[in-house]
Coordinates of C-alpha atoms in Angstrom, one line a residue:
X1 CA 110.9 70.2 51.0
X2 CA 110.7 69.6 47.6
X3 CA 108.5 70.0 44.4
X4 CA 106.7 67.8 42.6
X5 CA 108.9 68.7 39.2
X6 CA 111.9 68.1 40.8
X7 CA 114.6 65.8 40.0
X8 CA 115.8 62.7 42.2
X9 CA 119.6 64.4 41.7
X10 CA 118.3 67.6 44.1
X11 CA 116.3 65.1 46.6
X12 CA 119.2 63.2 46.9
X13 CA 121.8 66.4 47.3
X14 CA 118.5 67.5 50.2
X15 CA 119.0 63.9 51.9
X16 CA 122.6 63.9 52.3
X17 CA 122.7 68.0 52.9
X18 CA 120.6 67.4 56.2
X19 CA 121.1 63.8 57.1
X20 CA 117.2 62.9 56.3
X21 CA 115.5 60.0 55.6
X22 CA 112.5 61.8 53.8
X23 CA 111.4 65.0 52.1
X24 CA 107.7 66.4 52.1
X25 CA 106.7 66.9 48.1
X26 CA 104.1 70.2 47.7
X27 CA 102.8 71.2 44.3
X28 CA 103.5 74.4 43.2
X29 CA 100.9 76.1 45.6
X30 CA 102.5 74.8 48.6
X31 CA 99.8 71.9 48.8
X32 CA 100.7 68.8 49.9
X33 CA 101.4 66.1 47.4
X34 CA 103.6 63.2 49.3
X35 CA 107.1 62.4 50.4
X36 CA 110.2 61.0 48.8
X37 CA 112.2 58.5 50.6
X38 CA 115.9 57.1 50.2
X39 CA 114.5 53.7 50.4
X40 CA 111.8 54.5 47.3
X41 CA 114.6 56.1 45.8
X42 CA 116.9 53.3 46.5
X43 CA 114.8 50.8 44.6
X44 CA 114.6 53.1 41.5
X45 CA 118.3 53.5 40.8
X46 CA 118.5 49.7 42.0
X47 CA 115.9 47.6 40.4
X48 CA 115.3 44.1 40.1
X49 CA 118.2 42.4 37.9
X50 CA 116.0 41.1 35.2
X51 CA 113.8 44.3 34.9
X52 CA 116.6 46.0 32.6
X53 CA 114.7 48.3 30.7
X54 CA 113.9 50.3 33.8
X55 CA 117.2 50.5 34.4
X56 CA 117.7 52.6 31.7
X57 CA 114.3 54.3 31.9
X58 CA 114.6 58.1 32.9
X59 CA 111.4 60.1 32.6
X60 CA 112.4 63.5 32.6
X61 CA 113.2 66.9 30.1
X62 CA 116.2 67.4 28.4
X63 CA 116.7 70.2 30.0
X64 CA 116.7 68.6 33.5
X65 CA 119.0 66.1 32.5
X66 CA 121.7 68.5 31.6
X67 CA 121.4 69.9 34.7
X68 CA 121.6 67.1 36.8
X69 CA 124.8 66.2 34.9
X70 CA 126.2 69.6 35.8
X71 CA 126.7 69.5 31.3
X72 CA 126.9 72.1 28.9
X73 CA 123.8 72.8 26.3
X74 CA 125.4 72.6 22.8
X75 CA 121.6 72.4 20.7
X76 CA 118.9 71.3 22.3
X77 CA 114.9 70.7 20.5
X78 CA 112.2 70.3 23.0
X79 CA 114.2 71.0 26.0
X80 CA 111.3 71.4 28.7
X81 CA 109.1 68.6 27.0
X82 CA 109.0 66.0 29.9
X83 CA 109.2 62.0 28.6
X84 CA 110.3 58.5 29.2
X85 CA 113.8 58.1 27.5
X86 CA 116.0 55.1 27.8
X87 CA 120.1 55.9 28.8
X88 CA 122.6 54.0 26.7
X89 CA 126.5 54.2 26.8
X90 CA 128.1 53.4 23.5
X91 CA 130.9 51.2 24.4
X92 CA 130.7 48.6 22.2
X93 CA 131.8 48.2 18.4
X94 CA 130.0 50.5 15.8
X95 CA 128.4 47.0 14.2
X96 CA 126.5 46.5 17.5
X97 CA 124.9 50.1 17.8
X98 CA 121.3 49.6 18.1
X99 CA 121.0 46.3 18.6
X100 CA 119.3 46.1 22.2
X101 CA 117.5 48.7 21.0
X102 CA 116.2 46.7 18.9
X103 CA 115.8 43.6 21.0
X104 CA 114.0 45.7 24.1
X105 CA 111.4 47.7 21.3
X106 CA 112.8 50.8 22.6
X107 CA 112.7 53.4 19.6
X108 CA 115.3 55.3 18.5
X109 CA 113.7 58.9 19.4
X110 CA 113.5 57.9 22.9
X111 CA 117.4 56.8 23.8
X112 CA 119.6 58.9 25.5
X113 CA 123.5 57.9 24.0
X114 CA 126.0 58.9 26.3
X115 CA 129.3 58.3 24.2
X116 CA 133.0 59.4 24.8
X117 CA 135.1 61.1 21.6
X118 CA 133.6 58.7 19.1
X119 CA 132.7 60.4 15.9
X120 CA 131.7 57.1 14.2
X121 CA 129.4 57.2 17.0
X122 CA 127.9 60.5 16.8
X123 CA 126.9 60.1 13.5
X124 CA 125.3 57.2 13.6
X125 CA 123.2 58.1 16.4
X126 CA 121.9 61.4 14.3
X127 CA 121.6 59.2 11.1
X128 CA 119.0 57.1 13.4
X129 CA 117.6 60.2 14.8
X130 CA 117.9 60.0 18.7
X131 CA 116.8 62.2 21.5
X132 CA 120.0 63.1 22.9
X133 CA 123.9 62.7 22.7
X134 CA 125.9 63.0 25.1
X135 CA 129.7 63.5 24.9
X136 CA 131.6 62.8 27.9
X137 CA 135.1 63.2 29.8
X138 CA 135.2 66.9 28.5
X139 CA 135.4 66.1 24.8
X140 CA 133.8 67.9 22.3
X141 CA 131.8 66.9 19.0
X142 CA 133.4 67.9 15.3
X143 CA 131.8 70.7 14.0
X144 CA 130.6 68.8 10.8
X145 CA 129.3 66.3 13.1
X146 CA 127.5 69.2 15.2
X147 CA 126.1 70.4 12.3
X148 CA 124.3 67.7 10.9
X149 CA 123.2 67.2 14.7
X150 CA 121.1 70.8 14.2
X151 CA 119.7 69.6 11.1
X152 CA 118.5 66.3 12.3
X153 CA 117.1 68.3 15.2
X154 CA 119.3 65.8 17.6
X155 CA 119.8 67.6 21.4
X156 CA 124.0 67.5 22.1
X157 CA 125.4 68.4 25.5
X158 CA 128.9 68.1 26.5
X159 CA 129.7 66.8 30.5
X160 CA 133.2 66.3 32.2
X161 CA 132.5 63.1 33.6
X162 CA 133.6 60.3 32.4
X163 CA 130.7 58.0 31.1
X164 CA 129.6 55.6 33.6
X165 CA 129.2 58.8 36.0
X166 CA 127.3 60.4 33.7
X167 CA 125.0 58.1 33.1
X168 CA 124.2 57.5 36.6
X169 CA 123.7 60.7 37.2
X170 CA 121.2 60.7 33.8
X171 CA 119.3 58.3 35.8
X172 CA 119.1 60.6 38.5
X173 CA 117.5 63.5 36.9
X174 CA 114.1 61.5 36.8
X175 CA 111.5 64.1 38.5
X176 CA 110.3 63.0 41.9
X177 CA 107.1 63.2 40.3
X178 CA 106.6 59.0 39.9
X179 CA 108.1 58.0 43.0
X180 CA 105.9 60.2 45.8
X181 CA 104.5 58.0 48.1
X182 CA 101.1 59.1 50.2
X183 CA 101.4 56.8 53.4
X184 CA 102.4 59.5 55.5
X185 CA 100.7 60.4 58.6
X186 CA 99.0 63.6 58.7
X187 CA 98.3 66.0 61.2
X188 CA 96.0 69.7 61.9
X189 CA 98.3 72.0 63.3
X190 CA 96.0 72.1 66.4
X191 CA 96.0 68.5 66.9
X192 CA 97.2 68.0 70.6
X193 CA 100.9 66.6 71.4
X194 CA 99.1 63.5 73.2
X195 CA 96.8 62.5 70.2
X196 CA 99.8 62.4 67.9
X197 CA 101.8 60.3 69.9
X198 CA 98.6 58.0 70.6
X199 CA 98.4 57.8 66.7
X200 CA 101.7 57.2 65.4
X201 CA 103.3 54.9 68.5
X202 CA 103.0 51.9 66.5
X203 CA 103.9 53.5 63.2
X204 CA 107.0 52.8 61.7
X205 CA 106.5 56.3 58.9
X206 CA 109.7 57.6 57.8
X207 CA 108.1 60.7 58.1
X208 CA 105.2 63.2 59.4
X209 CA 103.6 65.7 58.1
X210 CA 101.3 69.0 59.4
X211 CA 98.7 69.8 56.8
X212 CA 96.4 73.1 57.2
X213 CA 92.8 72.9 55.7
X214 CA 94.3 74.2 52.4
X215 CA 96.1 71.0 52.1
X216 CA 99.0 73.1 52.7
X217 CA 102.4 72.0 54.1
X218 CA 103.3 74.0 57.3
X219 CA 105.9 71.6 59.3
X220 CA 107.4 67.9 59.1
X221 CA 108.3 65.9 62.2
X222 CA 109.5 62.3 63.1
X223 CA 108.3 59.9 65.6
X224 CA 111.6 60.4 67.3
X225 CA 110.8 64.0 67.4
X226 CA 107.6 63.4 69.2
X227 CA 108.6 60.8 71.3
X228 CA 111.6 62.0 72.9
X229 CA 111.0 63.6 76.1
X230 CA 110.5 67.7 76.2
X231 CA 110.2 69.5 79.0
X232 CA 108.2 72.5 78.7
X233 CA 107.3 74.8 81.5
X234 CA 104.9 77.1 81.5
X235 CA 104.2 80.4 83.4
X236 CA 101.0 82.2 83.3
X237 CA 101.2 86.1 83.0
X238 CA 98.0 88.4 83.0
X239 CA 96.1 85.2 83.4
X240 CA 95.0 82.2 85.7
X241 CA 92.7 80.0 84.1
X242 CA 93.8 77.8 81.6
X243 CA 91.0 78.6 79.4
X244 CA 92.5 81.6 78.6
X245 CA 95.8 80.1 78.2
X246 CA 97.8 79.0 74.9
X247 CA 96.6 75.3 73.2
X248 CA 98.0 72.6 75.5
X249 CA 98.6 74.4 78.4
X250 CA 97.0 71.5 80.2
X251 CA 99.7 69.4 79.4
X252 CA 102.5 70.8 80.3
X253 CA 104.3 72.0 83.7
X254 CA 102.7 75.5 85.0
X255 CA 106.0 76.4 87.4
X256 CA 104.7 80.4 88.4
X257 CA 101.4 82.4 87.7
X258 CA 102.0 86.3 87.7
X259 CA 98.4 87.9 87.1
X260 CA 95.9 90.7 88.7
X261 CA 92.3 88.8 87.7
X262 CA 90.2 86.5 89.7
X263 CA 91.2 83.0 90.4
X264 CA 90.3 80.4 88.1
X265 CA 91.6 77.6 90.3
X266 CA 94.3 75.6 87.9
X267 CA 95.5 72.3 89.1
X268 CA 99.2 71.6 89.4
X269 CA 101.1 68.8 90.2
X270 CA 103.6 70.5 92.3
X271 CA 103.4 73.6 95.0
X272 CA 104.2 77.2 92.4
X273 CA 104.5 80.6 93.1
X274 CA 101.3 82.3 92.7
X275 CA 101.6 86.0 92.7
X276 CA 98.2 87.8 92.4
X277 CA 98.1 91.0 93.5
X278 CA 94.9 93.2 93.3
X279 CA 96.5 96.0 91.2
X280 CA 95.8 97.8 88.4
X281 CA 97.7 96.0 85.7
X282 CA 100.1 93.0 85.4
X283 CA 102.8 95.3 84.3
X284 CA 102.8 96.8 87.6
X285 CA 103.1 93.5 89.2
X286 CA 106.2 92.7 87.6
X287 CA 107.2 96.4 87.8
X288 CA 107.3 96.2 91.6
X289 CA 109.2 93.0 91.1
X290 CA 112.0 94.8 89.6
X291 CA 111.5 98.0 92.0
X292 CA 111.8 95.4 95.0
X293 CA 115.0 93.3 94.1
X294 CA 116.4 96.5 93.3
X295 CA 117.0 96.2 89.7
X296 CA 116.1 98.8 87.1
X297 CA 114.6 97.5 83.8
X298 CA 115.9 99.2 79.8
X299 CA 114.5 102.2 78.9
X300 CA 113.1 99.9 76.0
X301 CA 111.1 97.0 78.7
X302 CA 110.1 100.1 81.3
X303 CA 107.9 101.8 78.0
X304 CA 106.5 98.5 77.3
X305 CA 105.4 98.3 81.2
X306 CA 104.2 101.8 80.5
X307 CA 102.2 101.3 77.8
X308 CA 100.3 98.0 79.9
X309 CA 99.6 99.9 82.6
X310 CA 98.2 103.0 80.7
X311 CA 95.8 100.6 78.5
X312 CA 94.9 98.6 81.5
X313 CA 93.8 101.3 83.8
X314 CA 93.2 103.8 81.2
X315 CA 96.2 106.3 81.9
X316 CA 95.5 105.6 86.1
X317 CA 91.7 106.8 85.1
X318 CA 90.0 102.9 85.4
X319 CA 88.3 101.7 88.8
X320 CA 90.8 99.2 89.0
X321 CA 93.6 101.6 89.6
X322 CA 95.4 101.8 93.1
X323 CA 97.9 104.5 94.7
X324 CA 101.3 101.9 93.6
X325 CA 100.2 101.8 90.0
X326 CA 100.2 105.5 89.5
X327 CA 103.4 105.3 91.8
X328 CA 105.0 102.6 89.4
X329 CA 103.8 104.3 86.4
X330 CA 105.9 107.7 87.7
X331 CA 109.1 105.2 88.1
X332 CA 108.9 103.8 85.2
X333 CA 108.5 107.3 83.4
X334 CA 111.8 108.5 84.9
X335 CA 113.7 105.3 83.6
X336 CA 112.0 105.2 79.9
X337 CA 112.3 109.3 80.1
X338 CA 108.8 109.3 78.4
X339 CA 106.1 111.5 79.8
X340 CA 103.4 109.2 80.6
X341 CA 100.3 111.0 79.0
X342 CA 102.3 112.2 76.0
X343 CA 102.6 107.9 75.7
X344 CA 99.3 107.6 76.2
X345 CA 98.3 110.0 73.8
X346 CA 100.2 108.5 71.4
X347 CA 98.9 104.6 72.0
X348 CA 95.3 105.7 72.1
X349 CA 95.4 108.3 68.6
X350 CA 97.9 105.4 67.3
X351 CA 94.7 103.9 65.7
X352 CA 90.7 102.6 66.0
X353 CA 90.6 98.6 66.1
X354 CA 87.1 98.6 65.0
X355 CA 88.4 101.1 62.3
X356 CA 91.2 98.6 61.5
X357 CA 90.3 95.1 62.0
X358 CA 87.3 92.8 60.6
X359 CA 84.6 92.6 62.8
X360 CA 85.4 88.8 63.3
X361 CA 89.0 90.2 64.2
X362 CA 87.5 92.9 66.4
X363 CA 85.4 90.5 68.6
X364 CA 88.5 88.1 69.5
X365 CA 91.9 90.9 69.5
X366 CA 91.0 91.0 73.6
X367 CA 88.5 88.4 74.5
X368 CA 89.1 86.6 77.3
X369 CA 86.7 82.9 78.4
X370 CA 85.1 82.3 81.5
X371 CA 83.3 79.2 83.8
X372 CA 80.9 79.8 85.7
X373 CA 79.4 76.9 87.2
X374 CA 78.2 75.1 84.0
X375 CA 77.9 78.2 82.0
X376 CA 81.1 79.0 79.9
X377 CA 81.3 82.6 78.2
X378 CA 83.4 85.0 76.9
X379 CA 83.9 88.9 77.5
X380 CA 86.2 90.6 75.6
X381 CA 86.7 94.7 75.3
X382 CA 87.8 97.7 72.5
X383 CA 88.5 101.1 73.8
X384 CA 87.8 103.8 71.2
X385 CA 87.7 107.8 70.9
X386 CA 83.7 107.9 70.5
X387 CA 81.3 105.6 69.6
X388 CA 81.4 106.7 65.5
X389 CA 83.5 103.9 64.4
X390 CA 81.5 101.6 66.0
X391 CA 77.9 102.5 65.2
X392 CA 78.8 102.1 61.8
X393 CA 79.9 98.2 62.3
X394 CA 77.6 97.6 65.2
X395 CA 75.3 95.2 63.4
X396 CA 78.1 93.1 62.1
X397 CA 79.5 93.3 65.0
X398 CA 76.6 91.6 66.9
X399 CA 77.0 88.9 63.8
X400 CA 80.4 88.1 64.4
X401 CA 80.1 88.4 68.1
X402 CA 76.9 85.5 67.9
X403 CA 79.5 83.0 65.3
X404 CA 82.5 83.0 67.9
X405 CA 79.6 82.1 70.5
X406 CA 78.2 78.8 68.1
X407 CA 81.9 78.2 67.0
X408 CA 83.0 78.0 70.7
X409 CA 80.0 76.1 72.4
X410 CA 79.6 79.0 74.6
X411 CA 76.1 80.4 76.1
X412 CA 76.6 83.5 75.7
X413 CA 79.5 86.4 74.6
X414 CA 80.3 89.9 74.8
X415 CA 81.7 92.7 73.8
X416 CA 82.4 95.6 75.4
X417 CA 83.3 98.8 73.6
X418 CA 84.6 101.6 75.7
X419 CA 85.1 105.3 75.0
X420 CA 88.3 106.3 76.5
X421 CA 86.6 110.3 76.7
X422 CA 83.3 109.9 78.4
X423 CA 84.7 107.1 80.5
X424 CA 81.3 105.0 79.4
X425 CA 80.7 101.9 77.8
X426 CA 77.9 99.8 75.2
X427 CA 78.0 95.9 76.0
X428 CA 77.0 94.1 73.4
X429 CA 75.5 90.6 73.9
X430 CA 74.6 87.2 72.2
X431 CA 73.2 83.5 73.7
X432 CA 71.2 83.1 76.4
X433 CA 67.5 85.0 76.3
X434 CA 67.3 84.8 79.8
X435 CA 70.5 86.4 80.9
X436 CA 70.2 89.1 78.3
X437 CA 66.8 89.8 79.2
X438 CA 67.7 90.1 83.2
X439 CA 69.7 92.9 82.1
X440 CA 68.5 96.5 83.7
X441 CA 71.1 99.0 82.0
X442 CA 68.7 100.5 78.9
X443 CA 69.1 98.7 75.6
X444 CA 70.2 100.8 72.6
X445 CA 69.2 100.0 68.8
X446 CA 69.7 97.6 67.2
X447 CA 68.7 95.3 70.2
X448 CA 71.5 93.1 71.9
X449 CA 73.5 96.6 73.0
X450 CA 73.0 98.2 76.3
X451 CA 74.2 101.5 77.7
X452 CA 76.8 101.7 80.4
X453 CA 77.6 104.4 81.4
X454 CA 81.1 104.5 84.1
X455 CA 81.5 100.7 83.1
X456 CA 85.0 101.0 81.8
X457 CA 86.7 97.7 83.8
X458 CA 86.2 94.1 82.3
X459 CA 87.6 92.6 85.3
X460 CA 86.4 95.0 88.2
X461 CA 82.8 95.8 87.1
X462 CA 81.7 94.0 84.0
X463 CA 82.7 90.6 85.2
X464 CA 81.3 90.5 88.6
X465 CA 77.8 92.1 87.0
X466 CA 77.9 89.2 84.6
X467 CA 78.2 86.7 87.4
X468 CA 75.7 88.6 89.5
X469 CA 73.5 87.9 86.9
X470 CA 74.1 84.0 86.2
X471 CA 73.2 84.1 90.2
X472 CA 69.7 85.2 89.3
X473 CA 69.1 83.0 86.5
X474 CA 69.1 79.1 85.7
X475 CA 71.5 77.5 83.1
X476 CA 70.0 77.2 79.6
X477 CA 71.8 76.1 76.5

């Protein structure tokens, strides 16, 4: 990636670097402006043989033209000032100087004169007053002949190269900013795999980019990136139902499903293993998987098992907990040597989500979406120490909890906040007038929030309540 105000010289050094046949061009915000090619760039430093003025032309600063030539500043005037100047190498006799100036109308202040150790030269060119001198093949200008360079406010670099070199390499410290070209394909990041290939199949881009709504630059790929075949597998852990699953996990191969939720019937095209196992947590699952094939997990991946089991069943406390979590949780105590409620302690003072997150953020950090029938939903679930932080976000939390509901097509959602203390809960609720008013547990103020008290599961009492009452109601949008 390159910027706008670059010169071809560093797209060039990029191309050859990496082996690339394009490079992405972004503003200075990171916003997308176009791409640079070699071919574009090959017709620049090659143009048609009777176009030869632009085969001197160089539109750049003086100070990006010294760097391209890897030079020396001797005196420059105007260094940054970016311009269309015209390269020149003074090989010919003194008597001829100027003349194709002359002939092409190209002024004097605009020609670059790259010249070897030639003081006849050098002064001529400050008598006529142009942009910029440049002595190559590591000479070096008199000093009388410097001097009246200053006071004719002529720029003077010295380079190394000899003088063809260098002026090819003038040439190439023309910013990328005329040659960008906009044909590119562009992509969302979200845009699905089969979509993109759909879209460029028949292109022949050089290049493709991934733009987010900012117009900013987030990734570059080729059609043979996206065309050659990848095979990504998938397994499904803590989950079943590929509504619930990462973007595009309908298109790829889903080889295992570990979970502990109710089955939401995904399709595969071959026979998996499909462990689901009506325990407390996941992490007990694939705790019991290590217990069984008699290997012992880090100290390090038994806490993390720890700390999913103790949120999941609220440290063993949740109706969803069973005899071989509590038994796992022990094991896996001995092997982290962590006491278990000290952990717990720890995870559940560590901070209050409603306290620390927006309450757009708060209604999607554990949401989870369902189908029933033709009804699709969502349920998702904060546990707090007491209800304080959340009385004093509830309304915007009803807010936020109604946009994910619009933004998602879904007829209703919800939100249940749990108090890890009392072991009681306050659903909150958005969409359908009919399932909210079937509701019997007493509604709180503001309306939309009903009292639970000994609710504390998602999956083993909120959920099957929920789809008790779609059973007693008729689908409305």
């Amino acid at each position: 990636m390159i910027s706008s105000d670059d010169t071809c010289a560093h797209a060039l050094e990029l191309l050859d670097k990496h082996d690339l046949r394009a490079l992405p061009v972004v503003n200075r915000q990171g916003q997308l402006e176009g791409y640079v090619s070699i071919f574009g760039l090959g017709d620049y430093f090659i143009p048609k043989p009777k176009r030869t003025t632009s085969m001197r032309k160089v539109t750049s600063s003086i100070k990006a033209i010294i760097e391209s030539i890897r030079g020396t500043e001797v005196t420059t005037f105007d260094a940054d000032t970016v311009s269309d100047l015209y390269v020149r190498v003074a090989a010919m006799e003194l008597a001829s100087f100027g003349k194709t100036q002359t002939i092409e109308g190209i002024p004097d202040s605009k020609s670059i004169i790259v010249v070897g150790d030639r003081d006849d030269v050098h002064r001529r060119a400050i008598e006529v007053g142009v942009r910029l001198i440049i002595v190559t093949g590591g000479h070096r200008m008199k000093e009388g002949t410097l001097a009246a360079a200053k006071t004719a406010k002529v720029s003077v670099a010295y380079a190394d190269t000899d003088s063809a070199t260098t002026a090819w390499s003038v040439r190439a410290s023309t910013l990328v900013e005329g040659l960008i070209q906009r044909d590119a394909p562009q992509f969302h990041p979200q845009e699905k795999l089969s979509v993109v290939r759909r879209r460029i199949i028949q292109s022949n881009a050089l290049i493709c980019l991934v733009v987010d709504e900012d117009g900013k630059l987030v990734g570059v790929f080729s059609k043979s990136d996206i065309l050659k075949p990848v095979r990504t597998r998938l397994i499904l852990v803590d989950h079943n139902e590929l509504s619930q699953a990462v973007d595009g996990a309908s298109e790829v191969e889903i080889t295992e499903v570990v979970d502990h939720h109710r089955l939401g019937n995904p399709h595969t095209a071959q026979p998996i293993l499909f462990l689901n196992r009506p325990l407390g947590s996941t992490c007990s699952i694939i705790a019991d998987m290590f217990r069984t094939a008699g290997l012992k997990p880090s100290p390090q991946i038994a806490g993390l098992m720890m700390c999913g089991i103790i949120s999941d069943t609220l440290l063993l406390q949740s109706p969803t907990t069973t005899p071989l979590d509590s038994d796992l949780l022990n094991w896996l105590s001995r092997l982290a040597d962590t006491d278990a409620r000290a952990l717990a302690d720890m995870m559940f003072n560590a901070g209050s989500v409603l306290a620390n997150l927006s309450p757009e953020a708060a209604v999607r950090a554990d949401c989870k979406l369902y189908h029933e029938g033709e009804r699709r939903f969502s349920v998702a679930q904060v546990e707090e120490l007491g209800f304080n932080n959340f009385w004093k976000c509830s309304e915007s939390l009803l807010e936020a909890l109604e946009k994910y509901r619009k933004e998602n097509g879904l007829n209703f959602s919800t939100l249940l906040v749990t108090d890890i203390d009392t072991q009681s809960s306050l659903l909150l609720m958005r969409g359908e007038t009919e399932v909210i008013q079937a509701i019997t547990y007493p509604q709180k103020q503001p309306p939309f929030i009903f009292d639970m008290p000994g609710i504390v599961s998602r999956k083993k009492q909120l959920l099957p309540f929920l789809t008790s009452l779609l059973g007693q109601t008729s689908s409305t949008s």
